[in-house]
JSON list of C-alpha atoms and ligand atoms in Angstrom, two decimals:
[
{"chain": "A", "resi": 25, "resn": "MET", "atom": "CA", "xyz": [28.94, -42.18, -13.07]},
{"chain": "A", "resi": 26, "resn": "THR", "atom": "CA", "xyz": [26.58, -45.14, -13.11]},
{"chain": "A", "resi": 27, "resn": "PRO", "atom": "CA", "xyz": [23.13, -45.03, -14.68]},
{"chain": "A", "resi": 28, "resn": "GLY", "atom": "CA", "xyz": [20.26, -44.86, -12.19]},
{"chain": "A", "resi": 29, "resn": "PRO", "atom": "CA", "xyz": [16.57, -45.74, -12.41]},
{"chain": "A", "resi": 30, "resn": "HIS", "atom": "CA", "xyz": [15.66, -42.14, -13.29]},
{"chain": "A", "resi": 31, "resn": "PRO", "atom": "CA", "xyz": [16.78, -39.92, -16.16]},
{"chain": "A", "resi": 32, "resn": "ALA", "atom": "CA", "xyz": [20.24, -38.45, -15.46]},
{"chain": "A", "resi": 33, "resn": "ARG", "atom": "CA", "xyz": [20.06, -34.88, -14.18]},
{"chain": "A", "resi": 34, "resn": "ILE", "atom": "CA", "xyz": [22.07, -32.43, -16.27]},
{"chain": "A", "resi": 35, "resn": "VAL", "atom": "CA", "xyz": [22.94, -28.82, -15.48]},
{"chain": "A", "resi": 36, "resn": "VAL", "atom": "CA", "xyz": [24.10, -26.92, -18.58]},
{"chain": "A", "resi": 37, "resn": "LEU", "atom": "CA", "xyz": [26.19, -23.73, -18.36]},
{"chain": "A", "resi": 38, "resn": "VAL", "atom": "CA", "xyz": [26.18, -21.31, -21.32]},
{"chain": "A", "resi": 39, "resn": "SER", "atom": "CA", "xyz": [27.58, -17.93, -22.34]},
{"chain": "A", "resi": 40, "resn": "GLY", "atom": "CA", "xyz": [26.17, -17.43, -25.81]},
{"chain": "A", "resi": 41, "resn": "SER", "atom": "CA", "xyz": [23.89, -18.69, -28.53]},
{"chain": "A", "resi": 42, "resn": "GLY", "atom": "CA", "xyz": [23.25, -22.08, -26.91]},
{"chain": "A", "resi": 43, "resn": "THR", "atom": "CA", "xyz": [22.88, -24.25, -30.01]},
{"chain": "A", "resi": 44, "resn": "ASN", "atom": "CA", "xyz": [24.57, -27.13, -28.16]},
{"chain": "A", "resi": 45, "resn": "LEU", "atom": "CA", "xyz": [22.12, -26.60, -25.30]},
{"chain": "A", "resi": 46, "resn": "GLN", "atom": "CA", "xyz": [19.24, -26.65, -27.79]},
{"chain": "A", "resi": 47, "resn": "ALA", "atom": "CA", "xyz": [20.44, -29.95, -29.21]},
{"chain": "A", "resi": 48, "resn": "LEU", "atom": "CA", "xyz": [20.44, -31.42, -25.70]},
{"chain": "A", "resi": 49, "resn": "LEU", "atom": "CA", "xyz": [17.00, -29.99, -24.93]},
{"chain": "A", "resi": 50, "resn": "ASP", "atom": "CA", "xyz": [15.62, -31.50, -28.14]},
{"chain": "A", "resi": 51, "resn": "ALA", "atom": "CA", "xyz": [17.17, -34.89, -27.35]},
{"chain": "A", "resi": 52, "resn": "CYS", "atom": "CA", "xyz": [15.87, -34.83, -23.76]},
{"chain": "A", "resi": 53, "resn": "ALA", "atom": "CA", "xyz": [12.31, -34.40, -25.07]},
{"chain": "A", "resi": 54, "resn": "GLU", "atom": "CA", "xyz": [12.41, -38.14, -25.88]},
{"chain": "A", "resi": 55, "resn": "THR", "atom": "CA", "xyz": [12.05, -40.13, -22.64]},
{"chain": "A", "resi": 56, "resn": "SER", "atom": "CA", "xyz": [14.17, -42.93, -24.13]},
{"chain": "A", "resi": 57, "resn": "TYR", "atom": "CA", "xyz": [17.13, -40.52, -24.22]},
{"chain": "A", "resi": 58, "resn": "GLY", "atom": "CA", "xyz": [17.70, -41.13, -20.51]},
{"chain": "A", "resi": 59, "resn": "ALA", "atom": "CA", "xyz": [18.56, -37.60, -19.38]},
{"chain": "A", "resi": 60, "resn": "ARG", "atom": "CA", "xyz": [16.91, -34.31, -18.61]},
{"chain": "A", "resi": 61, "resn": "VAL", "atom": "CA", "xyz": [18.22, -30.77, -18.31]},
{"chain": "A", "resi": 62, "resn": "VAL", "atom": "CA", "xyz": [17.25, -29.64, -14.80]},
{"chain": "A", "resi": 63, "resn": "ALA", "atom": "CA", "xyz": [18.75, -26.13, -14.93]},
{"chain": "A", "resi": 64, "resn": "VAL", "atom": "CA", "xyz": [20.67, -23.79, -17.20]},
{"chain": "A", "resi": 65, "resn": "GLY", "atom": "CA", "xyz": [23.14, -21.29, -15.78]},
{"chain": "A", "resi": 66, "resn": "ALA", "atom": "CA", "xyz": [25.11, -18.46, -17.34]},
{"chain": "A", "resi": 67, "resn": "ASP", "atom": "CA", "xyz": [27.85, -15.98, -16.52]},
{"chain": "A", "resi": 68, "resn": "ARG", "atom": "CA", "xyz": [25.98, -13.17, -18.28]},
{"chain": "A", "resi": 69, "resn": "PRO", "atom": "CA", "xyz": [22.35, -12.13, -18.78]},
{"chain": "A", "resi": 70, "resn": "ASP", "atom": "CA", "xyz": [20.38, -11.54, -21.99]},
{"chain": "A", "resi": 71, "resn": "ILE", "atom": "CA", "xyz": [21.81, -14.33, -24.10]},
{"chain": "A", "resi": 72, "resn": "GLU", "atom": "CA", "xyz": [20.01, -16.65, -26.47]},
{"chain": "A", "resi": 73, "resn": "GLY", "atom": "CA", "xyz": [21.16, -19.66, -24.47]},
{"chain": "A", "resi": 74, "resn": "LEU", "atom": "CA", "xyz": [19.09, -18.51, -21.49]},
{"chain": "A", "resi": 75, "resn": "ALA", "atom": "CA", "xyz": [16.13, -17.65, -23.74]},
{"chain": "A", "resi": 76, "resn": "ARG", "atom": "CA", "xyz": [16.20, -21.19, -25.14]},
{"chain": "A", "resi": 77, "resn": "ALA", "atom": "CA", "xyz": [16.02, -22.60, -21.61]},
{"chain": "A", "resi": 78, "resn": "GLU", "atom": "CA", "xyz": [13.18, -20.26, -20.64]},
{"chain": "A", "resi": 79, "resn": "ARG", "atom": "CA", "xyz": [11.19, -21.25, -23.73]},
{"chain": "A", "resi": 80, "resn": "ALA", "atom": "CA", "xyz": [11.63, -24.89, -22.70]},
{"chain": "A", "resi": 81, "resn": "GLY", "atom": "CA", "xyz": [10.43, -24.14, -19.16]},
{"chain": "A", "resi": 82, "resn": "ILE", "atom": "CA", "xyz": [13.81, -24.98, -17.59]},
{"chain": "A", "resi": 83, "resn": "PRO", "atom": "CA", "xyz": [14.93, -23.03, -14.48]},
{"chain": "A", "resi": 84, "resn": "THR", "atom": "CA", "xyz": [17.75, -20.57, -15.21]},
{"chain": "A", "resi": 85, "resn": "PHE", "atom": "CA", "xyz": [20.25, -18.59, -13.18]},
{"chain": "A", "resi": 86, "resn": "VAL", "atom": "CA", "xyz": [22.91, -15.98, -13.87]},
{"chain": "A", "resi": 87, "resn": "ARG", "atom": "CA", "xyz": [26.05, -15.34, -11.85]},
{"chain": "A", "resi": 88, "resn": "ARG", "atom": "CA", "xyz": [28.33, -12.61, -13.23]},
{"chain": "A", "resi": 89, "resn": "VAL", "atom": "CA", "xyz": [31.97, -12.58, -12.13]},
{"chain": "A", "resi": 90, "resn": "SER", "atom": "CA", "xyz": [31.77, -8.77, -11.92]},
{"chain": "A", "resi": 91, "resn": "ASP", "atom": "CA", "xyz": [29.11, -9.01, -9.19]},
{"chain": "A", "resi": 92, "resn": "PHE", "atom": "CA", "xyz": [31.60, -10.66, -6.82]},
{"chain": "A", "resi": 93, "resn": "GLU", "atom": "CA", "xyz": [34.60, -9.18, -5.03]},
{"chain": "A", "resi": 94, "resn": "THR", "atom": "CA", "xyz": [36.78, -12.14, -5.89]},
{"chain": "A", "resi": 95, "resn": "ARG", "atom": "CA", "xyz": [36.87, -14.88, -8.48]},
{"chain": "A", "resi": 96, "resn": "ASP", "atom": "CA", "xyz": [36.78, -17.41, -5.65]},
{"chain": "A", "resi": 97, "resn": "GLY", "atom": "CA", "xyz": [33.56, -15.79, -4.39]},
{"chain": "A", "resi": 98, "resn": "TRP", "atom": "CA", "xyz": [31.99, -16.19, -7.83]},
{"chain": "A", "resi": 99, "resn": "ASP", "atom": "CA", "xyz": [33.17, -19.74, -8.11]},
{"chain": "A", "resi": 100, "resn": "SER", "atom": "CA", "xyz": [31.82, -20.79, -4.76]},
{"chain": "A", "resi": 101, "resn": "ALA", "atom": "CA", "xyz": [28.45, -19.11, -5.48]},
{"chain": "A", "resi": 102, "resn": "LEU", "atom": "CA", "xyz": [28.29, -20.96, -8.80]},
{"chain": "A", "resi": 103, "resn": "THR", "atom": "CA", "xyz": [29.18, -24.24, -7.13]},
{"chain": "A", "resi": 104, "resn": "THR", "atom": "CA", "xyz": [26.50, -23.79, -4.44]},
{"chain": "A", "resi": 105, "resn": "LEU", "atom": "CA", "xyz": [23.86, -22.97, -7.02]},
{"chain": "A", "resi": 106, "resn": "VAL", "atom": "CA", "xyz": [24.69, -25.88, -9.29]},
{"chain": "A", "resi": 107, "resn": "GLU", "atom": "CA", "xyz": [24.73, -28.21, -6.29]},
{"chain": "A", "resi": 108, "resn": "ARG", "atom": "CA", "xyz": [21.16, -27.22, -5.50]},
{"chain": "A", "resi": 109, "resn": "PHE", "atom": "CA", "xyz": [20.04, -28.96, -8.69]},
{"chain": "A", "resi": 110, "resn": "GLU", "atom": "CA", "xyz": [21.83, -32.21, -7.74]},
{"chain": "A", "resi": 111, "resn": "PRO", "atom": "CA", "xyz": [23.25, -32.89, -11.19]},
{"chain": "A", "resi": 112, "resn": "ASP", "atom": "CA", "xyz": [24.66, -36.24, -12.24]},
{"chain": "A", "resi": 113, "resn": "LEU", "atom": "CA", "xyz": [26.48, -34.38, -14.98]},
{"chain": "A", "resi": 114, "resn": "VAL", "atom": "CA", "xyz": [27.37, -30.75, -15.78]},
{"chain": "A", "resi": 115, "resn": "VAL", "atom": "CA", "xyz": [27.80, -29.76, -19.43]},
{"chain": "A", "resi": 116, "resn": "LEU", "atom": "CA", "xyz": [29.68, -26.59, -20.33]},
{"chain": "A", "resi": 117, "resn": "ALA", "atom": "CA", "xyz": [28.05, -25.66, -23.64]},
{"chain": "A", "resi": 118, "resn": "GLY", "atom": "CA", "xyz": [29.97, -22.64, -24.87]},
{"chain": "A", "resi": 119, "resn": "PHE", "atom": "CA", "xyz": [30.53, -21.48, -21.27]},
{"chain": "A", "resi": 120, "resn": "MET", "atom": "CA", "xyz": [33.34, -18.93, -21.47]},
{"chain": "A", "resi": 121, "resn": "LYS", "atom": "CA", "xyz": [34.72, -19.26, -17.96]},
{"chain": "A", "resi": 122, "resn": "LEU", "atom": "CA", "xyz": [37.11, -21.68, -16.29]},
{"chain": "A", "resi": 123, "resn": "VAL", "atom": "CA", "xyz": [35.61, -23.30, -13.21]},
{"chain": "A", "resi": 124, "resn": "SER", "atom": "CA", "xyz": [37.55, -24.15, -10.04]},
{"chain": "A", "resi": 125, "resn": "THR", "atom": "CA", "xyz": [38.96, -27.52, -9.03]},
{"chain": "A", "resi": 126, "resn": "ASP", "atom": "CA", "xyz": [36.47, -27.50, -6.16]},
{"chain": "A", "resi": 127, "resn": "PHE", "atom": "CA", "xyz": [33.66, -27.34, -8.74]},
{"chain": "A", "resi": 128, "resn": "LEU", "atom": "CA", "xyz": [35.30, -30.12, -10.77]},
{"chain": "A", "resi": 129, "resn": "ASP", "atom": "CA", "xyz": [35.78, -32.29, -7.69]},
{"chain": "A", "resi": 130, "resn": "ARG", "atom": "CA", "xyz": [32.05, -32.13, -7.00]},
{"chain": "A", "resi": 131, "resn": "PHE", "atom": "CA", "xyz": [30.58, -32.53, -10.47]},
{"chain": "A", "resi": 132, "resn": "LEU", "atom": "CA", "xyz": [31.48, -34.69, -13.43]},
{"chain": "A", "resi": 133, "resn": "THR", "atom": "CA", "xyz": [31.85, -31.88, -15.96]},
{"chain": "A", "resi": 134, "resn": "LEU", "atom": "CA", "xyz": [32.03, -32.16, -19.76]},
{"chain": "A", "resi": 135, "resn": "ASN", "atom": "CA", "xyz": [33.00, -29.51, -22.29]},
{"chain": "A", "resi": 136, "resn": "THR", "atom": "CA", "xyz": [33.34, -29.35, -26.04]},
{"chain": "A", "resi": 137, "resn": "HIS", "atom": "CA", "xyz": [36.13, -27.73, -28.01]},
{"chain": "A", "resi": 138, "resn": "PRO", "atom": "CA", "xyz": [35.96, -26.89, -31.74]},
{"chain": "A", "resi": 139, "resn": "ALA", "atom": "CA", "xyz": [39.37, -28.41, -32.59]},
{"chain": "A", "resi": 140, "resn": "LEU", "atom": "CA", "xyz": [41.37, -31.65, -32.37]},
{"chain": "A", "resi": 141, "resn": "CYS", "atom": "CA", "xyz": [42.52, -31.71, -28.74]},
{"chain": "A", "resi": 142, "resn": "PRO", "atom": "CA", "xyz": [45.24, -31.55, -27.57]},
{"chain": "A", "resi": 143, "resn": "SER", "atom": "CA", "xyz": [46.09, -29.21, -30.47]},
{"chain": "A", "resi": 144, "resn": "PHE", "atom": "CA", "xyz": [44.73, -25.68, -30.75]},
{"chain": "A", "resi": 145, "resn": "PRO", "atom": "CA", "xyz": [43.37, -25.09, -27.22]},
{"chain": "A", "resi": 146, "resn": "GLY", "atom": "CA", "xyz": [41.77, -21.82, -26.17]},
{"chain": "A", "resi": 147, "resn": "MET", "atom": "CA", "xyz": [39.34, -19.31, -27.55]},
{"chain": "A", "resi": 148, "resn": "HIS", "atom": "CA", "xyz": [40.34, -19.31, -31.24]},
{"chain": "A", "resi": 149, "resn": "GLY", "atom": "CA", "xyz": [40.55, -22.99, -32.21]},
{"chain": "A", "resi": 150, "resn": "PRO", "atom": "CA", "xyz": [39.15, -22.75, -35.77]},
{"chain": "A", "resi": 151, "resn": "GLN", "atom": "CA", "xyz": [41.23, -19.65, -36.63]},
{"chain": "A", "resi": 152, "resn": "ASP", "atom": "CA", "xyz": [44.37, -21.25, -35.18]},
{"chain": "A", "resi": 153, "resn": "GLU", "atom": "CA", "xyz": [43.70, -24.37, -37.27]},
{"chain": "A", "resi": 154, "resn": "LEU", "atom": "CA", "xyz": [43.32, -22.33, -40.45]},
{"chain": "A", "resi": 155, "resn": "ASN", "atom": "CA", "xyz": [46.49, -20.39, -39.66]},
{"chain": "A", "resi": 156, "resn": "TYR", "atom": "CA", "xyz": [48.33, -23.69, -39.26]},
{"chain": "A", "resi": 157, "resn": "GLY", "atom": "CA", "xyz": [46.87, -25.01, -42.52]},
{"chain": "A", "resi": 158, "resn": "VAL", "atom": "CA", "xyz": [45.24, -28.21, -41.23]},
{"chain": "A", "resi": 159, "resn": "LYS", "atom": "CA", "xyz": [43.07, -30.09, -43.73]},
{"chain": "A", "resi": 160, "resn": "VAL", "atom": "CA", "xyz": [40.96, -31.91, -41.15]},
{"chain": "A", "resi": 161, "resn": "SER", "atom": "CA", "xyz": [39.49, -30.25, -38.11]},
{"chain": "A", "resi": 162, "resn": "CYS", "atom": "CA", "xyz": [37.53, -31.80, -35.30]},
{"chain": "A", "resi": 163, "resn": "ALA", "atom": "CA", "xyz": [35.12, -31.34, -32.46]},
{"chain": "A", "resi": 164, "resn": "THR", "atom": "CA", "xyz": [36.28, -32.77, -29.14]},
{"chain": "A", "resi": 165, "resn": "LEU", "atom": "CA", "xyz": [34.19, -33.70, -26.11]},
{"chain": "A", "resi": 166, "resn": "PHE", "atom": "CA", "xyz": [36.25, -34.00, -22.94]},
{"chain": "A", "resi": 167, "resn": "VAL", "atom": "CA", "xyz": [36.03, -34.31, -19.18]},
{"chain": "A", "resi": 168, "resn": "VAL", "atom": "CA", "xyz": [37.04, -30.94, -17.78]},
{"chain": "A", "resi": 169, "resn": "ASP", "atom": "CA", "xyz": [40.18, -30.88, -15.66]},
{"chain": "A", "resi": 170, "resn": "GLY", "atom": "CA", "xyz": [42.16, -27.96, -14.28]},
{"chain": "A", "resi": 171, "resn": "GLY", "atom": "CA", "xyz": [43.65, -26.96, -17.66]},
{"chain": "A", "resi": 172, "resn": "VAL", "atom": "CA", "xyz": [42.40, -25.27, -20.83]},
{"chain": "A", "resi": 173, "resn": "ASP", "atom": "CA", "xyz": [40.89, -27.94, -23.11]},
{"chain": "A", "resi": 174, "resn": "THR", "atom": "CA", "xyz": [43.28, -30.54, -21.67]},
{"chain": "A", "resi": 175, "resn": "GLY", "atom": "CA", "xyz": [40.93, -33.07, -20.01]},
{"chain": "A", "resi": 176, "resn": "PRO", "atom": "CA", "xyz": [40.47, -36.76, -20.82]},
{"chain": "A", "resi": 177, "resn": "ILE", "atom": "CA", "xyz": [38.81, -37.19, -24.21]},
{"chain": "A", "resi": 178, "resn": "VAL", "atom": "CA", "xyz": [35.31, -38.68, -24.37]},
{"chain": "A", "resi": 179, "resn": "ALA", "atom": "CA", "xyz": [34.67, -38.37, -28.13]},
{"chain": "A", "resi": 180, "resn": "GLN", "atom": "CA", "xyz": [36.03, -36.72, -31.25]},
{"chain": "A", "resi": 181, "resn": "THR", "atom": "CA", "xyz": [34.53, -36.24, -34.68]},
{"chain": "A", "resi": 182, "resn": "ALA", "atom": "CA", "xyz": [36.41, -35.16, -37.78]},
{"chain": "A", "resi": 183, "resn": "VAL", "atom": "CA", "xyz": [35.40, -32.23, -40.00]},
{"chain": "A", "resi": 184, "resn": "GLU", "atom": "CA", "xyz": [37.03, -31.49, -43.36]},
{"chain": "A", "resi": 185, "resn": "VAL", "atom": "CA", "xyz": [38.44, -28.02, -43.92]},
{"chain": "A", "resi": 186, "resn": "ALA", "atom": "CA", "xyz": [37.29, -26.45, -47.20]},
{"chain": "A", "resi": 187, "resn": "GLU", "atom": "CA", "xyz": [39.64, -24.42, -49.43]},
{"chain": "A", "resi": 188, "resn": "ASP", "atom": "CA", "xyz": [37.59, -21.28, -48.96]},
{"chain": "A", "resi": 189, "resn": "ASP", "atom": "CA", "xyz": [36.84, -21.63, -45.24]},
{"chain": "A", "resi": 190, "resn": "ASP", "atom": "CA", "xyz": [37.24, -18.73, -42.91]},
{"chain": "A", "resi": 191, "resn": "ALA", "atom": "CA", "xyz": [37.08, -19.16, -39.14]},
{"chain": "A", "resi": 192, "resn": "ALA", "atom": "CA", "xyz": [33.32, -18.52, -39.06]},
{"chain": "A", "resi": 193, "resn": "SER", "atom": "CA", "xyz": [32.38, -20.98, -41.80]},
{"chain": "A", "resi": 194, "resn": "LEU", "atom": "CA", "xyz": [34.68, -23.67, -40.40]},
{"chain": "A", "resi": 195, "resn": "HIS", "atom": "CA", "xyz": [33.36, -23.14, -36.88]},
{"chain": "A", "resi": 196, "resn": "GLU", "atom": "CA", "xyz": [29.74, -23.44, -38.10]},
{"chain": "A", "resi": 197, "resn": "ARG", "atom": "CA", "xyz": [30.50, -26.80, -39.75]},
{"chain": "A", "resi": 198, "resn": "ILE", "atom": "CA", "xyz": [32.36, -27.98, -36.66]},
{"chain": "A", "resi": 199, "resn": "LYS", "atom": "CA", "xyz": [29.38, -26.98, -34.52]},
{"chain": "A", "resi": 200, "resn": "THR", "atom": "CA", "xyz": [27.04, -29.16, -36.57]},
{"chain": "A", "resi": 201, "resn": "ALA", "atom": "CA", "xyz": [29.28, -32.17, -35.92]},
{"chain": "A", "resi": 202, "resn": "GLU", "atom": "CA", "xyz": [29.82, -31.08, -32.33]},
{"chain": "A", "resi": 203, "resn": "ARG", "atom": "CA", "xyz": [26.09, -31.05, -31.53]},
{"chain": "A", "resi": 204, "resn": "ALA", "atom": "CA", "xyz": [25.56, -34.56, -32.93]},
{"chain": "A", "resi": 205, "resn": "MET", "atom": "CA", "xyz": [28.58, -35.86, -31.00]},
{"chain": "A", "resi": 206, "resn": "LEU", "atom": "CA", "xyz": [27.45, -34.18, -27.77]},
{"chain": "A", "resi": 207, "resn": "VAL", "atom": "CA", "xyz": [23.91, -35.55, -27.99]},
{"chain": "A", "resi": 208, "resn": "ASP", "atom": "CA", "xyz": [25.13, -39.04, -28.80]},
{"chain": "A", "resi": 209, "resn": "ALA", "atom": "CA", "xyz": [27.75, -39.16, -26.03]},
{"chain": "A", "resi": 210, "resn": "VAL", "atom": "CA", "xyz": [25.64, -37.57, -23.29]},
{"chain": "A", "resi": 211, "resn": "GLY", "atom": "CA", "xyz": [22.77, -39.95, -24.04]},
{"chain": "A", "resi": 212, "resn": "ARG", "atom": "CA", "xyz": [25.07, -42.98, -23.91]},
{"chain": "A", "resi": 213, "resn": "ILE", "atom": "CA", "xyz": [26.66, -41.73, -20.68]},
{"chain": "A", "resi": 214, "resn": "ALA", "atom": "CA", "xyz": [23.20, -41.24, -19.14]},
{"chain": "A", "resi": 215, "resn": "ARG", "atom": "CA", "xyz": [21.99, -44.68, -20.19]},
{"chain": "A", "resi": 216, "resn": "GLU", "atom": "CA", "xyz": [25.19, -46.71, -19.82]},
{"chain": "A", "resi": 217, "resn": "GLY", "atom": "CA", "xyz": [27.50, -44.82, -17.42]},
{"chain": "A", "resi": 218, "resn": "ILE", "atom": "CA", "xyz": [31.04, -43.54, -17.79]},
{"chain": "A", "resi": 219, "resn": "THR", "atom": "CA", "xyz": [34.39, -44.44, -16.27]},
{"chain": "A", "resi": 220, "resn": "VAL", "atom": "CA", "xyz": [37.40, -42.12, -16.24]},
{"chain": "A", "resi": 221, "resn": "GLU", "atom": "CA", "xyz": [40.73, -43.75, -15.33]},
{"chain": "A", "resi": 222, "resn": "GLY", "atom": "CA", "xyz": [43.60, -41.39, -15.83]},
{"chain": "A", "resi": 223, "resn": "ARG", "atom": "CA", "xyz": [43.27, -40.25, -19.42]},
{"chain": "A", "resi": 224, "resn": "ARG", "atom": "CA", "xyz": [41.18, -43.24, -20.50]},
{"chain": "A", "resi": 225, "resn": "VAL", "atom": "CA", "xyz": [37.44, -42.69, -20.75]},
{"chain": "A", "resi": 226, "resn": "ARG", "atom": "CA", "xyz": [34.99, -45.51, -21.31]},
{"chain": "A", "resi": 227, "resn": "ILE", "atom": "CA", "xyz": [31.26, -45.27, -21.87]},
{"chain": "A", "resi": 228, "resn": "GLY", "atom": "CA", "xyz": [29.21, -48.41, -21.49]},
{"chain": "A", "resi": 229, "resn": "ALA", "atom": "CA", "xyz": [28.88, -51.82, -20.00]},
{"chain": "A", "resi": 230, "resn": "ASP", "atom": "CA", "xyz": [32.09, -51.78, -18.00]},
{"chain": "A", "resi": 231, "resn": "ALA", "atom": "CA", "xyz": [31.48, -48.30, -16.60]},
{"chain": "A", "resi": 232, "resn": "ARG", "atom": "CA", "xyz": [31.45, -48.12, -12.83]},
{"chain": "B", "resi": 327, "resn": "LIG", "atom": "C1", "xyz": [30.92, -24.27, -29.44]},
{"chain": "B", "resi": 327, "resn": "LIG", "atom": "O1", "xyz": [31.56, -24.44, -30.68]},
{"chain": "B", "resi": 327, "resn": "LIG", "atom": "C2", "xyz": [31.85, -24.65, -28.33]},
{"chain": "B", "resi": 327, "resn": "LIG", "atom": "O2", "xyz": [32.71, -25.69, -28.65]},
{"chain": "B", "resi": 327, "resn": "LIG", "atom": "C3", "xyz": [32.62, -23.40, -28.14]},
{"chain": "B", "resi": 327, "resn": "LIG", "atom": "O3", "xyz": [31.66, -22.38, -28.26]},
{"chain": "B", "resi": 327, "resn": "LIG", "atom": "C4", "xyz": [30.63, -22.82, -29.14]},
{"chain": "B", "resi": 327, "resn": "LIG", "atom": "C5", "xyz": [29.32, -22.63, -28.43]},
{"chain": "B", "resi": 327, "resn": "LIG", "atom": "O4", "xyz": [28.25, -22.64, -29.32]},
{"chain": "B", "resi": 327, "resn": "LIG", "atom": "N1", "xyz": [33.31, -23.39, -26.88]},
{"chain": "B", "resi": 327, "resn": "LIG", "atom": "P1", "xyz": [26.73, -22.58, -28.82]},
{"chain": "B", "resi": 327, "resn": "LIG", "atom": "O5", "xyz": [26.62, -21.44, -27.80]},
{"chain": "B", "resi": 327, "resn": "LIG", "atom": "O6", "xyz": [26.38, -23.90, -28.21]},
{"chain": "B", "resi": 327, "resn": "LIG", "atom": "O7", "xyz": [25.95, -22.28, -30.06]}
]
């Protein structure tokens, strides 16, 4: 992705509380940030993530897998809808569904994971880290590929594990670091561009 003359168009997909979305919305309020959220989509209704978008006056949409006969049908409906907003970038911000390779071929798609990728992929990163006994956790921002939390890494930020952490307290601290990392990286990508070559990701002057 190369930076254009206008703010980069971002579509954000959410499934829950949307604190990462909120961080992006807050950052986009500054014109110097270089990006704007043009739509927010979800795989379920009645979630705080959608409410945050509505309060910010951003168009929203919901596509539930259960409303489609097949997963492919859902995926192609989601792809068509996202395409309508002509995003430069799609951000999965706590979106609890895997998207198809067709979707990923069309849109540069980023996701965050509350653990040090490639370790501890999947739904229970912070709990798996505690079970393993790690002393340092992480938030990872990556380019989504066909796997689960396996894509090329854009940014990582370390978070210390406290003696008395449980999964919830550790995840909350990771999320604080995750939001700062996401806002910083998305802004730099919007302003400076991004290049992905194999597993190597570069943001900045050399980005094509
Ligand atoms: C984040 O920690 C993200 O990494 C994980 O789910 C959480 C979403 O939080 N996949 P929020 O909905 O942005 O508050």
